[in-house]
mmCIF file of C-alpha atoms in Angstrom:
data_model
loop_
_atom_site.group_PDB
_atom_site.id
_atom_site.type_symbol
_atom_site.label_atom_id
_atom_site.label_comp_id
_atom_site.label_asym_id
_atom_site.label_seq_id
_atom_site.Cartn_x
_atom_site.Cartn_y
_atom_site.Cartn_z
ATOM 1 C CA MET A 586 0.103 0.205 -0.751
ATOM 2 C CA LEU A 587 0.639 3.038 -0.889
ATOM 3 C CA THR A 588 1.390 5.948 2.228
ATOM 4 C CA LYS A 589 1.782 9.428 1.763
ATOM 5 C CA LYS A 590 3.286 11.035 3.935
ATOM 6 C CA SER A 591 1.291 14.775 5.061
ATOM 7 C CA ASN A 592 3.228 17.259 6.568
ATOM 8 C CA GLU A 593 1.153 18.547 8.883
ATOM 9 C CA GLY A 594 3.275 17.237 11.599
ATOM 10 C CA ARG A 595 5.459 20.807 10.355
ATOM 11 C CA ASN A 596 3.157 22.623 12.280
ATOM 12 C CA GLN A 597 2.769 20.846 15.111
ATOM 13 C CA ILE A 598 3.512 22.037 18.912
ATOM 14 C CA GLU A 599 5.273 19.608 21.241
ATOM 15 C CA PHE A 600 6.548 19.784 24.757
ATOM 16 C CA ASN A 601 10.404 18.548 24.445
ATOM 17 C CA SER A 602 13.935 19.629 26.043
ATOM 18 C CA LEU A 603 17.070 19.561 24.162
ATOM 19 C CA GLU A 604 18.574 17.498 26.789
ATOM 20 C CA ASP A 605 16.380 14.783 25.431
ATOM 21 C CA LEU A 606 16.615 14.970 21.503
ATOM 22 C CA VAL A 607 20.371 15.218 21.964
ATOM 23 C CA PRO A 608 21.297 10.617 21.577
ATOM 24 C CA LYS A 609 23.067 10.017 24.360
ATOM 25 C CA ASP A 610 26.293 9.900 22.841
ATOM 26 C CA HIS A 611 26.597 11.924 21.001
ATOM 27 C CA LEU A 612 29.926 13.779 21.150
ATOM 28 C CA LEU A 613 29.436 16.748 22.118
ATOM 29 C CA ARG A 614 27.589 15.079 24.946
ATOM 30 C CA LYS A 615 31.492 13.448 25.328
ATOM 31 C CA ILE A 616 33.255 16.085 25.481
ATOM 32 C CA GLU A 617 30.831 18.120 27.934
ATOM 33 C CA ASN A 618 30.714 15.665 30.497
ATOM 34 C CA ALA A 619 34.650 15.443 29.857
ATOM 35 C CA LEU A 620 35.960 18.555 30.069
ATOM 36 C CA ASP A 621 34.746 21.717 32.599
ATOM 37 C CA PHE A 622 34.630 24.300 30.113
ATOM 38 C CA ASN A 623 34.845 27.074 33.420
ATOM 39 C CA PHE A 624 39.068 27.674 33.463
ATOM 40 C CA ILE A 625 38.369 30.024 30.586
ATOM 41 C CA TYR A 626 36.876 33.122 32.662
ATOM 42 C CA ASP A 627 39.829 33.187 34.658
ATOM 43 C CA GLU A 628 42.217 33.101 31.458
ATOM 44 C CA VAL A 629 39.738 36.023 29.393
ATOM 45 C CA ALA A 630 38.393 37.733 33.159
ATOM 46 C CA GLU A 631 41.203 40.643 32.493
ATOM 47 C CA LEU A 632 40.030 40.860 28.585
ATOM 48 C CA TYR A 633 36.968 41.736 29.140
ATOM 49 C CA SER A 634 35.813 45.499 30.682
ATOM 50 C CA ALA A 635 33.686 45.774 33.977
ATOM 51 C CA ILE A 636 31.636 47.989 32.272
ATOM 52 C CA GLY A 637 29.383 48.522 28.763
ATOM 53 C CA ARG A 638 27.549 46.057 27.261
ATOM 54 C CA PRO A 639 27.287 42.854 28.311
ATOM 55 C CA SER A 640 29.480 40.320 26.344
ATOM 56 C CA ILE A 641 28.636 37.248 24.696
ATOM 57 C CA ASP A 642 30.013 34.430 26.800
ATOM 58 C CA PRO A 643 33.448 33.347 26.158
ATOM 59 C CA VAL A 644 33.253 29.743 27.010
ATOM 60 C CA VAL A 645 30.003 29.752 24.003
ATOM 61 C CA LEU A 646 32.781 31.718 21.776
ATOM 62 C CA VAL A 647 35.331 29.137 21.834
ATOM 63 C CA LYS A 648 32.846 26.266 21.886
ATOM 64 C CA ILE A 649 32.014 27.547 18.268
ATOM 65 C CA VAL A 650 35.114 27.322 17.292
ATOM 66 C CA LEU A 651 35.543 23.925 18.684
ATOM 67 C CA ILE A 652 32.071 23.084 16.864
ATOM 68 C CA GLN A 653 33.917 23.875 13.440
ATOM 69 C CA TYR A 654 37.285 21.840 14.043
ATOM 70 C CA ILE A 655 35.794 19.039 14.918
ATOM 71 C CA PHE A 656 33.378 18.486 12.393
ATOM 72 C CA GLY A 657 35.175 20.281 9.387
ATOM 73 C CA ILE A 658 32.330 23.538 8.605
ATOM 74 C CA SER A 659 34.566 25.949 6.736
ATOM 75 C CA SER A 660 33.730 28.887 8.087
ATOM 76 C CA MET A 661 32.549 30.558 10.141
ATOM 77 C CA ARG A 662 29.802 32.440 8.319
ATOM 78 C CA GLN A 663 28.721 28.521 7.650
ATOM 79 C CA THR A 664 29.279 27.063 11.255
ATOM 80 C CA ILE A 665 26.795 29.757 12.957
ATOM 81 C CA LYS A 666 24.467 28.131 10.456
ATOM 82 C CA GLU A 667 24.934 25.038 11.323
ATOM 83 C CA ILE A 668 24.856 25.826 14.767
ATOM 84 C CA GLU A 669 21.129 27.339 14.343
ATOM 85 C CA VAL A 670 19.996 24.427 12.754
ATOM 86 C CA ASN A 671 21.249 21.876 14.668
ATOM 87 C CA ILE A 672 19.833 20.726 18.533
ATOM 88 C CA ALA A 673 23.275 18.852 19.196
ATOM 89 C CA TYR A 674 25.033 22.553 18.494
ATOM 90 C CA ARG A 675 22.178 24.488 20.396
ATOM 91 C CA TRP A 676 22.649 22.397 23.558
ATOM 92 C CA PHE A 677 26.454 22.229 23.803
ATOM 93 C CA LEU A 678 26.211 25.837 23.316
ATOM 94 C CA GLY A 679 23.497 26.283 26.002
ATOM 95 C CA TYR A 680 21.050 28.270 23.227
ATOM 96 C CA SER A 681 17.907 27.301 23.608
ATOM 97 C CA ILE A 682 15.700 26.419 20.559
ATOM 98 C CA SER A 683 14.191 29.418 19.732
ATOM 99 C CA GLU A 684 17.416 31.682 20.966
ATOM 100 C CA ALA A 685 19.362 33.848 18.488
ATOM 101 C CA ILE A 686 22.447 32.713 17.958
ATOM 102 C CA PRO A 687 24.904 34.793 18.095
ATOM 103 C CA HIS A 688 26.238 36.814 14.520
ATOM 104 C CA PHE A 689 29.500 35.408 12.655
ATOM 105 C CA SER A 690 31.116 38.169 12.463
ATOM 106 C CA THR A 691 30.702 38.398 16.875
ATOM 107 C CA PHE A 692 33.867 35.385 16.423
ATOM 108 C CA SER A 693 36.039 37.599 14.086
ATOM 109 C CA LYS A 694 35.789 40.715 15.781
ATOM 110 C CA ASN A 695 36.581 39.297 19.501
ATOM 111 C CA TYR A 696 39.576 37.337 17.255
ATOM 112 C CA GLU A 697 40.864 40.377 15.874
ATOM 113 C CA ARG A 698 40.038 43.320 19.275
ATOM 114 C CA ARG A 699 40.163 41.115 22.079
ATOM 115 C CA PHE A 700 42.038 38.058 21.512
ATOM 116 C CA LYS A 701 44.528 38.346 19.040
ATOM 117 C CA ASP A 702 47.586 39.636 21.515
ATOM 118 C CA SER A 703 46.755 36.455 23.248
ATOM 119 C CA ASP A 704 47.423 33.146 23.700
ATOM 120 C CA LEU A 705 44.205 32.113 24.847
ATOM 121 C CA PHE A 706 43.943 29.852 22.219
ATOM 122 C CA ALA A 707 47.221 27.632 23.083
ATOM 123 C CA LYS A 708 46.037 27.734 26.753
ATOM 124 C CA ILE A 709 43.416 26.218 26.217
ATOM 125 C CA PHE A 710 44.456 23.730 23.834
ATOM 126 C CA ALA A 711 47.243 22.950 26.401
ATOM 127 C CA ARG A 712 44.649 22.477 28.877
ATOM 128 C CA ILE A 713 42.451 20.025 26.708
ATOM 129 C CA LEU A 714 45.567 18.078 26.035
ATOM 130 C CA GLU A 715 46.575 17.911 29.514
ATOM 131 C CA LYS A 716 42.888 16.449 30.584
ATOM 132 C CA ALA A 717 43.784 13.717 27.341
ATOM 133 C CA GLU A 718 46.470 12.533 28.700
#
């Protein structure tokens, strides 16, 4: 018997949590369980001002770069597009399904202005290698 799938499910409202939608064995879950990213706040504290507009969480900025490299995404613009539609990526960053993802230029501006002359990424990489050992 021929079955035709309707598109009615597109507009259906459901109650789900991102926690339930991300597979238990997903690579990003393993990374999240293995690494405590809170050390990043100490590493970047001196790079942020006490006044001005609230910033994008620096852990989110680092995790965005991790997503890009781990999953082989070629550009930051494409990485942000992928994060917008990928439930596991959103979960990893702590963003809800309706929350706006930072613009792709946000990372570039932070890298050029805030992180450029710092050894932040070398320290983060060293910390990850240390944990892996």
